Amino acid sequence: MRTQVVIIGGGPSGLLLGQLLHRKGIETVILERKTRDYVLARIRAGILETGLVNMMREAGVSERMDRECFVHHGTCISYENEMFDIDFHKLIGQNVIVYGQTELTHDLYDARDAVGARTIFEVEDVQICDADRDAPYVTFNSGGVEQRIDCDFVAGCDGFHGVSRTTIPDTVRKDYEKVFPFGWLGILSETPPVHDELIYANSDRGFALCSMRNENLSRYYVQCALTDKVEDWSDEDFWDELKRRVPEAIADKLVTGPSIEKSIAPLRSFVSEPMRWGRLFLCGDAAHIVPPTGAKGLNTAASDVHYLYEALVQYFQDNETHGIDHYSQKALARVWKAERFSWATTNLLHRFPDQSEFDLKMQRAEIESLHYNEVAQKWFAQNYVGLPY
Ligand code: FAD
Ligand code: DHB
């Protein structure tokens, strides 16, 4: 087989890149390790920045999103019984939307099917070969048969546990990492959201987040110990704990019900540099991870896709290499800003095991300055809605 771009990973980064390139007449093959149903069953991000929304429109896959999404003009932050709103719209004239990663991925798979672009599921032993030469190729096993695809470029969109990043030799690659000493326990429940905006809650008992997917589907999270297991948490325990972490007025109107999904995610900041090695480009979680506080994971993956898409179009349409030569530098400049926002928001809102009384006073002072200082709110709003590409 031969194609122009082999995309490793059929998550949101790979699918979006594939669809955008297809619209410019650039052929791709996507290799995905899991089944389509498995990919679609993963409950992950829920908040989309305008940059990602615009790319979905450019890719011609925004019809359902535009119809079903909820526009959020701001977000709420609570500490003990206090709660305040950061009004993005009033502060900077922008907003975000609520539309689940699952739905977005679904739309992208449907669009890929409709244009007849090739996706090979359940591939094993993917290997990227000769990425530092002029004629790279990818080998893999599909249904017990060894296969090879020759290509011009490889896009490594295979997430944190993929093969793309580690194809870059240790002598070239440098990883930066911070592991946080807690996780998030998340549940999805078919109940109406407790509030019309998201609530990020700082409390003595740890962080909590009240989010949503639609008018009868809520997503809630509580900070938990890294040693906790999903089986340790009954639905009742979860709801009790959530109620203790949000203002009383919110707890009183919380509608509870059985969870339809429950999972624990550890929190980590991670960046791998560079994001390009020869003809291999890393995109999304393959190159970086943020702790989820601030909803930057999927959105940062999307900004990589934007830079790579532009670079590849320049190359194939104008034979211009400036975009691919500067991809890593451009993508990383934005990645580090998203890392900083996610790290700062995580520090602002969580309880850390080694926090001293002084540290707690500092955290409180910082939250209060966000509550009462418009400059601080503007900084938060600009980062939350997404920095420009
Ligand atoms: P992925 O979504 O990880 O997709 C990579 C794909 O590559 C997968 O389908 C995988 O099966 C495939 N793959 C892996 N290895 C190979 C291989 N060797 N060969 C072929 N295919 C391979 N972000 C938020 O903003 N908010 C959240 O609430 C949030 N919650 C999250 C919860 C969890 C448990 C995780 C892991 C992430 C969460 N994120 C969240 C982050 C967000 O979901 C990711 O940033 C986003 O999925 C990145 O997309 P991606 O396409 O780069 O990577
Ligand atoms: C969701 C997750 C986040 O990490 C976040 O900051 C906001 C919303 C969610 O899953 O809805």
CSV table of C-alpha atoms and ligand atoms in Angstrom, one decimal:
chain,number,residue,atom,x,y,z
A,1,MET,CA,0.0,0.0,0.0
A,2,ARG,CA,1.0,3.6,-0.5
A,3,THR,CA,-0.6,6.8,0.8
A,4,GLN,CA,0.5,10.4,1.4
A,5,VAL,CA,0.1,10.5,5.2
A,6,VAL,CA,-0.2,7.5,7.5
A,7,ILE,CA,-2.0,8.6,10.7
A,8,ILE,CA,-1.4,6.3,13.7
A,9,GLY,CA,-4.3,6.5,16.1
A,10,GLY,CA,-8.0,6.9,15.4
A,11,GLY,CA,-8.7,9.2,18.4
A,12,PRO,CA,-9.9,12.8,17.9
A,13,SER,CA,-6.5,14.1,16.7
A,14,GLY,CA,-6.0,11.5,14.0
A,15,LEU,CA,-9.6,11.7,12.8
A,16,LEU,CA,-9.7,15.4,12.7
A,17,LEU,CA,-6.4,15.6,10.8
A,18,GLY,CA,-7.6,13.0,8.4
A,19,GLN,CA,-10.8,14.8,7.6
A,20,LEU,CA,-9.2,18.2,7.1
A,21,LEU,CA,-6.5,16.7,4.8
A,22,HIS,CA,-9.1,14.8,2.9
A,23,ARG,CA,-10.9,18.1,2.1
A,24,LYS,CA,-7.7,19.3,0.5
A,25,GLY,CA,-7.3,16.2,-1.6
A,26,ILE,CA,-4.5,14.7,0.6
A,27,GLU,CA,-4.9,11.0,1.1
A,28,THR,CA,-4.5,9.3,4.5
A,29,VAL,CA,-4.8,5.9,6.0
A,30,ILE,CA,-5.6,5.7,9.8
A,31,LEU,CA,-4.3,2.8,11.8
A,32,GLU,CA,-6.2,2.2,15.1
A,33,ARG,CA,-5.2,-0.4,17.7
A,34,LYS,CA,-8.7,-0.8,19.1
A,35,THR,CA,-12.2,-1.4,17.6
A,36,ARG,CA,-14.3,1.6,16.7
A,37,ASP,CA,-16.8,0.7,19.5
A,38,TYR,CA,-14.0,0.7,22.0
A,39,VAL,CA,-12.8,4.1,21.0
A,40,LEU,CA,-16.4,5.5,21.1
A,41,ALA,CA,-17.1,4.1,24.5
A,42,ARG,CA,-14.3,6.2,26.2
A,43,ILE,CA,-15.9,9.1,28.1
A,44,ARG,CA,-13.4,11.9,28.2
A,45,ALA,CA,-13.5,15.7,27.5
A,46,GLY,CA,-16.6,17.8,27.3
A,47,ILE,CA,-15.6,21.4,26.7
A,48,LEU,CA,-14.6,22.6,23.3
A,49,GLU,CA,-12.7,25.9,22.5
A,50,THR,CA,-13.7,28.0,19.6
A,51,GLY,CA,-10.5,27.0,17.7
A,52,LEU,CA,-11.6,23.4,17.7
A,53,VAL,CA,-15.2,24.3,16.9
A,54,ASN,CA,-13.9,26.2,13.8
A,55,MET,CA,-11.8,23.3,12.7
A,56,MET,CA,-14.8,21.0,12.9
A,57,ARG,CA,-16.7,23.4,10.7
A,58,GLU,CA,-13.7,23.6,8.3
A,59,ALA,CA,-13.7,19.8,8.2
A,60,GLY,CA,-17.4,19.9,7.3
A,61,VAL,CA,-18.4,17.8,10.3
A,62,SER,CA,-20.1,20.4,12.5
A,63,GLU,CA,-23.7,20.0,11.6
A,64,ARG,CA,-24.8,17.9,14.6
A,65,MET,CA,-22.4,19.7,16.9
A,66,ASP,CA,-23.8,23.1,15.9
A,67,ARG,CA,-27.3,21.8,16.5
A,68,GLU,CA,-26.9,19.9,19.8
A,69,CYS,CA,-24.1,21.8,21.6
A,70,PHE,CA,-24.6,24.1,24.5
A,71,VAL,CA,-22.9,27.5,24.5
A,72,HIS,CA,-21.4,28.5,27.8
A,73,HIS,CA,-20.6,32.1,28.4
A,74,GLY,CA,-18.8,31.6,31.6
A,75,THR,CA,-17.9,29.1,34.4
A,76,CYS,CA,-18.3,29.1,38.2
A,77,ILE,CA,-15.7,28.6,40.9
A,78,SER,CA,-16.7,27.8,44.4
A,79,TYR,CA,-14.8,27.7,47.7
A,80,GLU,CA,-16.6,26.5,50.8
A,81,ASN,CA,-20.0,28.2,50.6
A,82,GLU,CA,-18.9,31.0,48.3
A,83,MET,CA,-19.4,30.8,44.5
A,84,PHE,CA,-18.6,33.2,41.8
A,85,ASP,CA,-19.0,33.3,38.0
A,86,ILE,CA,-16.2,34.1,35.5
A,87,ASP,CA,-18.2,35.6,32.7
A,88,PHE,CA,-16.1,35.0,29.6
A,89,HIS,CA,-18.5,36.8,27.4
A,90,LYS,CA,-18.6,40.0,29.4
A,91,LEU,CA,-14.8,39.9,30.1
A,92,ILE,CA,-13.5,39.1,26.6
A,93,GLY,CA,-16.5,38.6,24.3
A,94,GLN,CA,-15.9,34.8,23.9
A,95,ASN,CA,-17.4,31.5,25.0
A,96,VAL,CA,-16.9,27.7,24.9
A,97,ILE,CA,-19.3,24.9,24.0
A,98,VAL,CA,-20.3,21.7,25.7
A,99,TYR,CA,-20.1,18.8,23.3
A,100,GLY,CA,-18.6,15.5,24.4
A,101,GLN,CA,-15.5,14.0,22.9
A,102,THR,CA,-17.5,10.9,22.3
A,103,GLU,CA,-19.9,12.7,20.1
A,104,LEU,CA,-17.2,14.6,18.2
A,105,THR,CA,-15.3,11.3,17.6
A,106,HIS,CA,-18.6,9.7,16.4
A,107,ASP,CA,-19.2,12.6,13.9
A,108,LEU,CA,-15.6,12.3,12.6
A,109,TYR,CA,-15.9,8.5,12.1
A,110,ASP,CA,-19.2,9.0,10.2
A,111,ALA,CA,-17.7,11.6,8.0
A,112,ARG,CA,-14.6,9.4,7.3
A,113,ASP,CA,-16.9,6.5,6.3
A,114,ALA,CA,-19.0,8.9,4.1
A,115,VAL,CA,-15.9,9.9,2.0
A,116,GLY,CA,-14.6,6.4,1.9
A,117,ALA,CA,-11.3,7.1,3.5
A,118,ARG,CA,-9.5,4.1,4.9
A,119,THR,CA,-9.3,3.2,8.6
A,120,ILE,CA,-7.8,-0.1,9.7
A,121,PHE,CA,-8.9,-1.2,13.1
A,122,GLU,CA,-7.3,-3.6,15.6
A,123,VAL,CA,-3.8,-3.3,14.1
A,124,GLU,CA,-1.0,-4.7,16.2
A,125,ASP,CA,2.8,-4.3,16.3
A,126,VAL,CA,2.8,-0.9,14.5
A,127,GLN,CA,6.4,0.2,13.6
A,128,ILE,CA,7.4,3.5,12.0
A,129,CYS,CA,10.4,2.9,9.8
A,130,ASP,CA,12.9,5.3,8.2
A,131,ALA,CA,11.1,8.4,9.6
A,132,ASP,CA,14.5,10.2,9.4
A,133,ARG,CA,14.9,9.4,5.7
A,134,ASP,CA,13.1,10.5,2.6
A,135,ALA,CA,10.9,7.4,2.2
A,136,PRO,CA,9.3,6.4,5.5
A,137,TYR,CA,7.0,3.5,5.8
A,138,VAL,CA,4.9,1.9,8.5
A,139,THR,CA,4.6,-1.9,9.2
A,140,PHE,CA,1.8,-3.5,11.2
A,141,ASN,CA,-0.1,-6.7,11.7
A,142,SER,CA,-3.8,-6.8,10.7
A,143,GLY,CA,-5.8,-10.0,11.2
A,144,GLY,CA,-2.6,-12.0,11.4
A,145,VAL,CA,-1.1,-10.6,8.2
A,146,GLU,CA,2.0,-8.4,8.1
A,147,GLN,CA,1.4,-5.3,6.1
A,148,ARG,CA,3.4,-2.3,4.9
A,149,ILE,CA,2.4,1.2,3.9
A,150,ASP,CA,4.8,3.5,2.2
A,151,CYS,CA,4.1,7.2,2.7
A,152,ASP,CA,5.5,10.8,2.6
A,153,PHE,CA,4.8,11.5,6.2
A,154,VAL,CA,3.6,9.8,9.4
A,155,ALA,CA,1.4,11.6,11.9
A,156,GLY,CA,1.7,10.1,15.4
A,157,CYS,CA,-1.7,10.7,16.9
A,158,ASP,CA,-1.6,7.6,19.1
A,159,GLY,CA,-2.0,9.1,22.5
A,160,PHE,CA,0.2,8.8,25.6
A,161,HIS,CA,0.7,5.0,25.3
A,162,GLY,CA,1.3,4.9,21.6
A,163,VAL,CA,4.5,4.0,19.6
A,164,SER,CA,5.1,7.2,17.8
A,165,ARG,CA,6.8,9.2,20.6
A,166,THR,CA,9.2,6.4,21.5
A,167,THR,CA,10.1,6.0,17.8
A,168,ILE,CA,12.1,9.3,18.3
A,169,PRO,CA,15.5,8.3,19.7
A,170,ASP,CA,16.3,9.0,23.3
A,171,THR,CA,19.3,11.0,22.1
A,172,VAL,CA,16.9,13.5,20.4
A,173,ARG,CA,13.9,13.4,22.7
A,174,LYS,CA,13.5,15.1,26.1
A,175,ASP,CA,10.5,14.4,28.3
A,176,TYR,CA,9.3,16.8,31.0
A,177,GLU,CA,6.9,15.3,33.6
A,178,LYS,CA,5.0,16.1,36.8
A,179,VAL,CA,2.8,13.5,38.4
A,180,PHE,CA,0.2,14.8,40.8
A,181,PRO,CA,-0.5,12.9,44.0
A,182,PHE,CA,-4.2,12.3,43.3
A,183,GLY,CA,-6.7,11.3,40.7
A,184,TRP,CA,-10.2,12.2,39.6
A,185,LEU,CA,-13.1,9.9,40.0
A,186,GLY,CA,-15.7,10.7,37.4
A,187,ILE,CA,-19.2,9.5,36.9
A,188,LEU,CA,-21.8,10.0,34.2
A,189,SER,CA,-25.5,9.9,35.2
A,190,GLU,CA,-28.8,10.4,33.4
A,191,THR,CA,-29.8,13.3,35.7
A,192,PRO,CA,-30.3,17.0,34.9
A,193,PRO,CA,-27.1,19.1,35.5
A,194,VAL,CA,-27.1,20.8,38.9
A,195,HIS,CA,-26.4,24.2,37.4
A,196,ASP,CA,-26.5,25.9,34.0
A,197,GLU,CA,-22.7,26.4,34.0
A,198,LEU,CA,-19.8,24.2,35.2
A,199,ILE,CA,-18.8,24.5,38.8
A,200,TYR,CA,-15.1,24.0,39.7
A,201,ALA,CA,-15.1,23.5,43.5
A,202,ASN,CA,-12.3,24.0,46.0
A,203,SER,CA,-13.1,22.5,49.4
A,204,ASP,CA,-11.5,21.3,52.6
A,205,ARG,CA,-12.3,17.7,51.4
A,206,GLY,CA,-10.7,18.2,48.0
A,207,PHE,CA,-11.6,19.3,44.5
A,208,ALA,CA,-14.9,18.6,42.8
A,209,LEU,CA,-16.3,19.4,39.3
A,210,CYS,CA,-19.9,19.6,38.2
A,211,SER,CA,-20.1,19.3,34.4
A,212,MET,CA,-22.7,18.1,31.9
A,213,ARG,CA,-23.3,16.7,28.4
A,214,ASN,CA,-26.9,17.6,27.9
A,215,GLU,CA,-30.1,18.5,29.7
A,216,ASN,CA,-30.4,15.0,31.1
A,217,LEU,CA,-26.8,13.8,31.2
A,218,SER,CA,-24.4,15.1,33.9
A,219,ARG,CA,-20.7,14.5,34.4
A,220,TYR,CA,-19.3,14.9,37.9
A,221,TYR,CA,-15.8,14.4,39.3
A,222,VAL,CA,-14.3,14.3,42.8
A,223,GLN,CA,-10.6,14.4,43.6
A,224,CYS,CA,-9.6,11.0,45.0
A,225,ALA,CA,-6.5,9.2,46.3
A,226,LEU,CA,-4.3,7.5,43.7
A,227,THR,CA,-4.8,4.2,45.5
A,228,ASP,CA,-8.6,4.4,45.3
A,229,LYS,CA,-10.3,1.8,43.0
A,230,VAL,CA,-13.6,2.4,41.2
A,231,GLU,CA,-15.0,-0.6,43.2
A,232,ASP,CA,-14.3,1.3,46.4
A,233,TRP,CA,-16.8,4.0,45.5
A,234,SER,CA,-20.5,3.1,45.5
A,235,ASP,CA,-22.8,5.6,43.7
A,236,GLU,CA,-24.1,6.7,47.2
A,237,ASP,CA,-20.6,7.3,48.5
A,238,PHE,CA,-19.9,9.4,45.4
A,239,TRP,CA,-23.0,11.6,45.7
A,240,ASP,CA,-22.4,12.1,49.4
A,241,GLU,CA,-18.8,13.2,48.9
A,242,LEU,CA,-19.7,15.5,46.0
A,243,LYS,CA,-22.4,17.2,48.1
A,244,ARG,CA,-19.9,17.8,50.9
A,245,ARG,CA,-17.5,19.6,48.4
A,246,VAL,CA,-19.9,22.1,46.8
A,247,PRO,CA,-21.8,25.1,48.3
A,248,GLU,CA,-24.9,24.0,50.3
A,249,ALA,CA,-27.3,25.7,47.9
A,250,ILE,CA,-25.8,23.6,45.1
A,251,ALA,CA,-25.8,20.4,47.2
A,252,ASP,CA,-29.5,20.9,48.1
A,253,LYS,CA,-30.6,21.0,44.4
A,254,LEU,CA,-28.3,18.2,43.2
A,255,VAL,CA,-30.4,15.4,41.5
A,256,THR,CA,-28.7,12.1,42.0
A,257,GLY,CA,-29.3,8.8,40.2
A,258,PRO,CA,-27.4,5.6,39.2
A,259,SER,CA,-24.1,6.1,37.4
A,260,ILE,CA,-23.9,4.8,33.9
A,261,GLU,CA,-20.1,5.1,33.8
A,262,LYS,CA,-17.5,5.4,36.6
A,263,SER,CA,-13.8,5.8,36.1
A,264,ILE,CA,-10.6,7.1,37.8
A,265,ALA,CA,-8.0,9.1,35.9
A,266,PRO,CA,-4.6,10.0,37.4
A,267,LEU,CA,-3.4,13.6,37.0
A,268,ARG,CA,-0.2,14.3,35.1
A,269,SER,CA,1.6,17.1,33.3
A,270,PHE,CA,3.9,15.8,30.5
A,271,VAL,CA,5.6,17.3,27.5
A,272,SER,CA,7.9,15.6,25.0
A,273,GLU,CA,10.2,17.7,22.8
A,274,PRO,CA,10.6,17.9,19.9
A,275,MET,CA,7.3,17.1,18.2
A,276,ARG,CA,8.9,16.4,14.9
A,277,TRP,CA,11.6,13.9,13.9
A,278,GLY,CA,12.3,13.9,10.2
A,279,ARG,CA,9.0,12.9,8.6
A,280,LEU,CA,7.3,11.9,11.8
A,281,PHE,CA,5.1,14.5,13.6
A,282,LEU,CA,3.5,14.0,17.0
A,283,CYS,CA,0.1,15.4,17.7
A,284,GLY,CA,-2.1,15.6,20.8
A,285,ASP,CA,-1.6,13.2,23.8
A,286,ALA,CA,1.2,11.4,21.9
A,287,ALA,CA,3.4,14.5,22.8
A,288,HIS,CA,1.8,16.0,25.8
A,289,ILE,CA,-0.7,15.4,28.7
A,290,VAL,CA,-2.3,18.0,31.0
A,291,PRO,CA,-4.1,17.5,34.2
A,292,PRO,CA,-7.8,17.9,33.2
A,293,THR,CA,-8.5,20.9,35.4
A,294,GLY,CA,-9.3,23.6,32.9
A,295,ALA,CA,-10.3,21.3,30.0
A,296,LYS,CA,-7.2,21.7,27.9
A,297,GLY,CA,-6.4,18.1,26.9
A,298,LEU,CA,-8.5,17.7,23.8
A,299,ASN,CA,-8.3,21.4,22.9
A,300,THR,CA,-4.5,21.3,22.9
A,301,ALA,CA,-4.5,18.2,20.7
A,302,ALA,CA,-6.7,20.3,18.3
A,303,SER,CA,-4.2,23.2,18.1
A,304,ASP,CA,-1.5,20.7,17.1
A,305,VAL,CA,-3.8,19.4,14.4
A,306,HIS,CA,-4.3,22.9,13.2
A,307,TYR,CA,-0.5,23.6,12.8
A,308,LEU,CA,0.2,20.2,11.3
A,309,TYR,CA,-2.7,20.5,8.8
A,310,GLU,CA,-1.5,23.9,7.7
A,311,ALA,CA,2.1,22.6,7.3
A,312,LEU,CA,1.1,19.6,5.3
A,313,VAL,CA,-1.2,21.5,3.0
A,314,GLN,CA,1.6,24.0,2.3
A,315,TYR,CA,3.9,21.1,1.5
A,316,PHE,CA,1.6,19.2,-0.8
A,317,GLN,CA,0.0,22.2,-2.5
A,318,ASP,CA,3.0,24.7,-2.8
A,319,ASN,CA,6.0,22.4,-2.1
A,320,GLU,CA,6.8,24.8,0.7
A,321,THR,CA,8.6,23.3,3.8
A,322,HIS,CA,8.4,26.3,6.1
A,323,GLY,CA,5.4,24.9,8.0
A,324,ILE,CA,6.8,21.4,8.6
A,325,ASP,CA,10.1,22.9,9.6
A,326,HIS,CA,8.5,25.1,12.2
A,327,TYR,CA,5.8,22.7,13.3
A,328,SER,CA,7.4,21.6,16.5
A,329,GLN,CA,8.4,25.1,17.7
A,330,LYS,CA,5.0,26.6,16.9
A,331,ALA,CA,3.0,23.7,18.5
A,332,LEU,CA,5.2,23.6,21.6
A,333,ALA,CA,4.9,27.4,22.2
A,334,ARG,CA,1.1,27.0,22.6
A,335,VAL,CA,1.4,23.6,24.4
A,336,TRP,CA,3.5,25.1,27.2
A,337,LYS,CA,1.0,27.9,27.8
A,338,ALA,CA,-1.8,25.3,28.1
A,339,GLU,CA,0.4,23.2,30.4
A,340,ARG,CA,0.9,26.3,32.6
A,341,PHE,CA,-2.8,27.1,32.8
A,342,SER,CA,-3.7,23.4,33.6
A,343,TRP,CA,-1.0,23.2,36.3
A,344,ALA,CA,-1.9,26.5,37.8
A,345,THR,CA,-5.7,25.6,37.9
A,346,THR,CA,-4.9,22.2,39.4
A,347,ASN,CA,-2.7,23.9,42.1
A,348,LEU,CA,-5.5,26.5,42.8
A,349,LEU,CA,-8.3,24.0,43.3
A,350,HIS,CA,-7.0,20.7,44.8
A,351,ARG,CA,-5.9,19.6,48.3
A,352,PHE,CA,-2.3,18.3,48.3
A,353,PRO,CA,-1.2,15.7,50.9
A,354,ASP,CA,1.8,17.9,52.0
A,355,GLN,CA,0.0,21.3,52.0
A,356,SER,CA,1.0,23.4,55.0
A,357,GLU,CA,-1.3,25.9,56.6
A,358,PHE,CA,0.7,28.6,54.9
A,359,ASP,CA,0.1,26.9,51.5
A,360,LEU,CA,-3.6,26.8,52.2
A,361,LYS,CA,-3.7,30.5,53.0
A,362,MET,CA,-1.8,31.2,49.7
A,363,GLN,CA,-4.4,29.1,47.8
A,364,ARG,CA,-7.2,31.0,49.5
A,365,ALA,CA,-5.7,34.4,48.7
A,366,GLU,CA,-5.3,33.4,45.1
A,367,ILE,CA,-8.9,32.2,44.8
A,368,GLU,CA,-10.0,35.5,46.4
A,369,SER,CA,-8.0,37.5,43.9
A,370,LEU,CA,-9.7,35.6,41.1
A,371,HIS,CA,-13.0,36.3,42.7
A,372,TYR,CA,-12.5,40.0,43.1
A,373,ASN,CA,-9.9,41.1,40.6
A,374,GLU,CA,-11.1,41.6,37.0
A,375,VAL,CA,-7.5,41.4,35.6
A,376,ALA,CA,-7.1,38.0,37.1
A,377,GLN,CA,-10.5,36.9,35.7
A,378,LYS,CA,-9.5,38.1,32.3
A,379,TRP,CA,-6.4,36.1,32.4
A,380,PHE,CA,-8.4,33.0,33.4
A,381,ALA,CA,-11.0,33.7,30.8
A,382,GLN,CA,-8.5,34.1,27.9
A,383,ASN,CA,-6.8,30.8,28.9
A,384,TYR,CA,-10.1,28.9,29.4
A,385,VAL,CA,-11.7,29.9,26.1
A,386,GLY,CA,-8.3,29.0,24.4
A,387,LEU,CA,-5.3,31.1,23.4
A,388,PRO,CA,-5.3,32.1,19.7
A,389,TYR,CA,-3.5,29.7,17.3
B,1,FAD,P1,-6.3,9.6,22.2
B,1,FAD,O1,-7.7,10.1,22.4
B,1,FAD,O2,-5.6,8.9,23.3
B,1,FAD,O3,-6.3,8.7,20.9
B,1,FAD,C1,-5.2,8.0,20.5
B,1,FAD,C2,-5.7,6.8,19.8
B,1,FAD,O4,-4.5,6.0,19.3
B,1,FAD,C3,-6.5,5.8,20.6
B,1,FAD,O5,-7.7,5.5,19.9
B,1,FAD,C4,-5.6,4.6,20.8
B,1,FAD,O6,-6.4,3.4,20.8
B,1,FAD,C5,-4.8,4.6,19.5
B,1,FAD,N1,-3.5,4.0,19.6
B,1,FAD,C6,-2.7,3.9,20.7
B,1,FAD,N2,-1.5,3.2,20.4
B,1,FAD,C7,-1.7,2.8,19.2
B,1,FAD,C8,-0.8,2.1,18.3
B,1,FAD,N3,0.3,1.6,18.7
B,1,FAD,N4,-1.3,1.8,17.1
B,1,FAD,C9,-2.4,2.3,16.6
B,1,FAD,N5,-3.3,3.0,17.4
B,1,FAD,C10,-2.9,3.3,18.6
B,1,FAD,N6,-9.4,16.1,28.4
B,1,FAD,C11,-10.2,17.1,28.7
B,1,FAD,O7,-10.1,18.2,28.2
B,1,FAD,N7,-11.2,16.9,29.7
B,1,FAD,C12,-11.4,15.6,30.3
B,1,FAD,O8,-12.3,15.5,31.1
B,1,FAD,C13,-10.5,14.6,29.9
B,1,FAD,N8,-10.7,13.4,30.5
B,1,FAD,C14,-9.8,12.4,30.2
B,1,FAD,C15,-9.9,11.2,30.8
B,1,FAD,C16,-9.0,10.1,30.5
B,1,FAD,C17,-9.0,8.8,31.2
B,1,FAD,C18,-7.9,10.4,29.6
B,1,FAD,C19,-6.9,9.3,29.2
B,1,FAD,C20,-7.9,11.6,28.9
B,1,FAD,C21,-8.8,12.6,29.3
B,1,FAD,N9,-8.7,13.9,28.7
B,1,FAD,C22,-9.6,14.9,29.0
B,1,FAD,C23,-7.8,14.2,27.6
B,1,FAD,C24,-8.4,14.1,26.3
B,1,FAD,O9,-9.3,13.1,26.2
B,1,FAD,C25,-7.2,13.8,25.3
B,1,FAD,O10,-6.4,15.0,25.4
B,1,FAD,C26,-7.6,13.5,23.9
B,1,FAD,O11,-8.3,12.3,23.9
B,1,FAD,C27,-6.4,13.5,23.0
B,1,FAD,O12,-6.8,13.0,21.8
B,1,FAD,P2,-5.7,12.2,20.9
B,1,FAD,O13,-6.4,11.8,19.7
B,1,FAD,O14,-4.4,12.9,20.8
B,1,FAD,O15,-5.4,10.9,21.8
B,2,DHB,C1,-15.1,18.2,31.8
B,2,DHB,C2,-13.8,17.8,32.1
B,2,DHB,C3,-12.8,18.7,32.5
B,2,DHB,O1,-11.6,18.3,32.8
B,2,DHB,C4,-13.2,20.0,32.6
B,2,DHB,O2,-12.2,20.9,33.0
B,2,DHB,C5,-14.4,20.4,32.3
B,2,DHB,C6,-15.4,19.5,31.9
B,2,DHB,C7,-16.1,17.2,31.4
B,2,DHB,O3,-15.8,16.0,31.3
B,2,DHB,O4,-17.2,17.6,31.2
